[in-house]
Amino acid sequence: MGAEFVQFSLTPILIGILASIACALPGNFLVLRKQALIGDAISHVVLPGIVVAFLVTGSVAAIPMLLGAAGAAIVAVILIEAIKRLGKIEPGAAMGVAFTSLFAGGVLLLEQSDTSNVHLDVEHALMGNLESLIWFKADGWASLWDPVALAALPDELLRIAVVCLLVIVLTVIFWRPLKISTFDESFAQSLGLPVGAIGFGLVVTAAVAAVAAFDAVGSIIVIAMFICPPAAARLMTNRLEAQVAWSILFATLSAILGYVFAGYGPLWFGAQNAVSAAGMIAAVSGVILALACLFGPYRSRVGVGREEVA
Amino acid sequence: MNPETLLTLAADEGRVISDIAVGDAPLAVRGMTVSYGEKPAVFSVDATFEAGMMTAIIGPNGAGKSTLLKAALGVIPRLSGEVSVYGAPLAAARDRIAYVPQRASVDWDFPTTVIDVVLMGLYRQTGLLSRLTGTHKAKARECLGRVGMADFAERQIGQLSGGQQQRVFLARALAQDADLYLLDEPFAGVDAATERAIIDVLQALKSEGKAVVCVHHDLATVSTYFDNVFLINVRRIAEGPVAQTFTPENLHATYGGRLATSHIDQLDLAAGA
Amino acid sequence: MDAFVQALFLGAGYNAALVGIGAALLGFAAGASGTFLFLRKRALVSDAVAHATLPGVGLAFIIMVALGLDGRSLVGLLAGSAVTAGIGLILVEWMSRKTRLSEDAAIGAVLSVFFGIGIVLLTIIQTMSQGRQAGLEGFLLGSTAGMLFQDAVVIAIGGTLAVAATFLLRRPMTLVAFDPEYAAASGYDVRKIDLAMMGLVMAVTVIGLKLVGLILIVAMLIIPAVTARFWTEKSDTVVWSAGILGAASGYVGAAISASAPALPTGPIIVLVSASLFTFSLFFAPARGVAAAVIRRQRFQARVHLRQGLLALARQEPIHDKLTLKVLGRDGLIRPDGVATDAGRAMAAKVARDERRWDVAREVHHDVSLTGRYDGLTPIEDVFTPDEIAQFDKVIGKPTAVEGT
């Protein structure tokens, strides 16, 4: 846990944790609303978003890319809603139509445009490159107090930290309307709550989280973190507050263990090269979910779970 | 038929349908039409629900009973029509309404407890961020007590029986401290004890001068539980006090052949007009 | 353009022709089998299946290399992908049945975790000496560029088999998709047929991997089915039109792709399919948006017209702006809101119909007739002229009212 750790592992782990939490928080509500796959749809349309942003601005600077991705996510959400309503198509199929079409458009644009000399490719979009987000200037824990070194922290860390904070603040502020409208939509409407706006706001927040996380860790982690930690957390408790806490714990655990296994795991087996950290984080979250499915105290539907008898 | 005859007919038909003025009635609906697709679920309905009364909305399945309530509350969009609540537009009077949706309309597997659901009824007082105080919790417990569920406050909602779920919904409505209570099938699939408990609470509300409106489907209990009935089958068939309105003729008009005459005979009906 | 026409008529080389035919066959099988999924409201299960193929591809490569075989053998890779896709499918079913999680959460969990594991395996393969040229990334988005002849044959044969299987299973699957309860009552084993349906979807996914890749194969399964639904309500027709739409997208897409560089096959096929969808969404005559908007507006005008006439008949004031507008447009009221002669005549007709309905509902207790008393259905649609004459007899002759 010395200088090397701070330089090479600290920032990727932090970014992984923040990205996981930023996605898991809205994921709790998406899973309860049976909209888990919105996360899947959003993460697929990020690619066309950044390609368009690149074609428009001609640069791979982070801010236009993020704006492009966020724009694409919002377009996708509106498109899904439109297909659902206009064509009276069930949500799953509407999502399937929308995100695959946009993704195909993104791939085509990418092939057609001259992006060979910039770092913009499909694999990067899918897998991210968490491992490369190292803190070059750091030479030990002391760097945490060194303004020069701190200034050289990867931009991704600051961005994901800001977004993670934003997501937390929004979740806290809108906790009650979110909870009421997720549980009982018609009652929420009778209270005068803008149910449609709340639902859209949730999805846009998820999209912002997805885009910021995607920038650092690729789209697999994004989908996995939207769904796996909240789903596992649901099987651990019967209270929403506790579920959200469990999901944060699981997200953090997945990020740390995933990164460590990816970086050091192969060494334990005598291999030299690390494997994809993003993929490993998704895999660890899957293992946690599998354990929750097998042993979680509230894994079964009502009446079958082990409940204390009052 | 020549136009002249028609004009005469028009004059003949010039009866006034609804002579109760909109005024300050707890809930008044005028000319409301709601449709799912191209078939009206509720067509051009006028309705007035009075204070200090318990009114049953009666009609066959698919007759637009729940739709009438939901559209009046703005839960589903109206194609036409106006709604006034205590003489004010709906948006200005939300605080005075408590709505109890159908029990089956929510996912009871939602991770929350009984008291949490009741606390949702206090949302318009607590708003976004203000802390839930002991007063709020005491209020929620008191409401649970009124429906006989005080000991179940910390129970997970998925563990409740159907009747208990309905009581929790009623407690949530009580927590709203409203003047107008709109309940969608509160007695559907509940046990006899729950039915008794609910009716006691509703009658207490009535005696405090509140207006209680229930979508109801058990014709046998209408005359025991309710003061007024509103008969609907897409169109408004009749409304008024049970004694004058809950007649075999009106029931036939509402249910058509669906209600066997022998069945009607068993009901405790008002004498035919 | 020439190159496209050439490709369209199979003149762009032997491989390209095979790919085109394979894409058409695959498109047909995907469109038809995807319809069953769509009608069962399980469209995105295919997304889980597709993503779950990736670890299978990776594992098959590693195993084949370990056994000293050529890791790039398409048949071997596809066999591996089928195994993990099957496991993914079983896990989705298991999670949504045994735990309290809903199917969408199970789908999302399986697709992301399997895909994550697949990526981990790919990074392992990249470090293997044989792995550098493995080209397994091609399975993500499909790649027909530099496709071997035998790969094209595999796709063409696979597509043919999938079409044959769809044809054989069409009856029970249609039945289950449209009315599972009736299917069960007629002695079909719904669970087995569901399984067969998923097996077919899995087969289509696996065959399509090389051509369009695992992310976009979902589009070939879902989009044609959704498109076909706009044009017809009949079950058989939906299945076959989805098949034909899929085949057309596959064939035309492959031809476009072969006609110029930098036009990847998978995305082009999907975009062709998506444009057919967009066109249908807006312009399909029965369920398209344009038709629906027009119908809705007409319907709303009919409602307001009828309500306005009722109000005129009852001499009630009309406040609703749209009602006033509709009445004014038809010349039934003057700008100051007073009924014209035509308006009063029509109001009288409406009033008379209302009274006829009153009588009809006393006379007829048949719900199929009186149930149509919804305010809009003209009484002439429900009762014959002599029946209506009978109602009029009951109502009696119109009596003149004093003062008019």
GROMACS .gro file of N, CA and C in nm, chain C residues 42 45 86-99 101 103 106-107 110 191 194-195 198:
model
   75
  625ARG      N    1  -4.173  -1.026  -2.434
  625ARG     CA    2  -4.044  -1.062  -2.377
  625ARG      C    3  -3.933  -1.024  -2.473
  628VAL      N    4  -3.564  -1.017  -2.364
  628VAL     CA    5  -3.495  -1.140  -2.325
  628VAL      C    6  -3.386  -1.169  -2.428
  669GLY      N    7  -2.736  -2.011  -2.354
  669GLY     CA    8  -2.834  -2.097  -2.289
  669GLY      C    9  -2.831  -2.080  -2.138
  670ILE      N   10  -2.708  -2.074  -2.081
  670ILE     CA   11  -2.697  -2.056  -1.936
  670ILE      C   12  -2.759  -1.922  -1.896
  671GLY      N   13  -2.731  -1.818  -1.975
  671GLY     CA   14  -2.788  -1.687  -1.945
  671GLY      C   15  -2.939  -1.692  -1.944
  672LEU      N   16  -2.995  -1.760  -2.043
  672LEU     CA   17  -3.139  -1.771  -2.054
  672LEU      C   18  -3.198  -1.842  -1.931
  673ILE      N   19  -3.132  -1.952  -1.893
  673ILE     CA   20  -3.181  -2.027  -1.777
  673ILE      C   21  -3.176  -1.939  -1.652
  674LEU      N   22  -3.067  -1.859  -1.641
  674LEU     CA   23  -3.055  -1.773  -1.522
  674LEU      C   24  -3.164  -1.666  -1.519
  675VAL      N   25  -3.197  -1.610  -1.634
  675VAL     CA   26  -3.305  -1.510  -1.638
  675VAL      C   27  -3.434  -1.574  -1.587
  676GLU      N   28  -3.464  -1.692  -1.639
  676GLU     CA   29  -3.587  -1.761  -1.598
  676GLU      C   30  -3.585  -1.791  -1.449
  677TRP      N   31  -3.470  -1.840  -1.403
  677TRP     CA   32  -3.459  -1.880  -1.263
  677TRP      C   33  -3.477  -1.760  -1.170
  678MET      N   34  -3.408  -1.651  -1.203
  678MET     CA   35  -3.417  -1.534  -1.115
  678MET      C   36  -3.558  -1.478  -1.109
  679SER      N   37  -3.625  -1.472  -1.225
  679SER     CA   38  -3.758  -1.410  -1.219
  679SER      C   39  -3.861  -1.506  -1.160
  680ARG      N   40  -3.830  -1.634  -1.157
  680ARG     CA   41  -3.926  -1.727  -1.097
  680ARG      C   42  -3.901  -1.746  -0.948
  681LYS      N   43  -3.774  -1.760  -0.911
  681LYS     CA   44  -3.743  -1.800  -0.774
  681LYS      C   45  -3.724  -1.683  -0.678
  682THR      N   46  -3.683  -1.568  -0.729
  682THR     CA   47  -3.662  -1.456  -0.637
  682THR      C   48  -3.771  -1.352  -0.662
  684LEU      N   49  -3.723  -1.064  -0.771
  684LEU     CA   50  -3.685  -0.969  -0.876
  684LEU      C   51  -3.772  -0.990  -1.000
  686GLU      N   52  -3.860  -0.969  -1.419
  686GLU     CA   53  -3.784  -1.018  -1.533
  686GLU      C   54  -3.690  -0.914  -1.591
  689ALA      N   55  -3.375  -0.913  -1.402
  689ALA     CA   56  -3.299  -1.034  -1.430
  689ALA      C   57  -3.229  -1.023  -1.566
  690ILE      N   58  -3.301  -0.970  -1.665
  690ILE     CA   59  -3.242  -0.953  -1.798
  690ILE      C   60  -3.120  -0.861  -1.791
  693VAL      N   61  -2.822  -1.025  -1.606
  693VAL     CA   62  -2.754  -1.129  -1.683
  693VAL      C   63  -2.675  -1.067  -1.799
  774ARG      N   64  -4.514  -2.441  -2.182
  774ARG     CA   65  -4.377  -2.426  -2.135
  774ARG      C   66  -4.277  -2.477  -2.238
  777ASP      N   67  -4.270  -2.242  -2.533
  777ASP     CA   68  -4.191  -2.125  -2.495
  777ASP      C   69  -4.043  -2.154  -2.507
  778LEU      N   70  -4.007  -2.272  -2.459
  778LEU     CA   71  -3.866  -2.314  -2.460
  778LEU      C   72  -3.816  -2.324  -2.605
  781MET      N   73  -3.761  -1.984  -2.738
  781MET     CA   74  -3.636  -1.925  -2.692
  781MET      C   75  -3.518  -1.993  -2.759
   0.00000   0.00000   0.00000
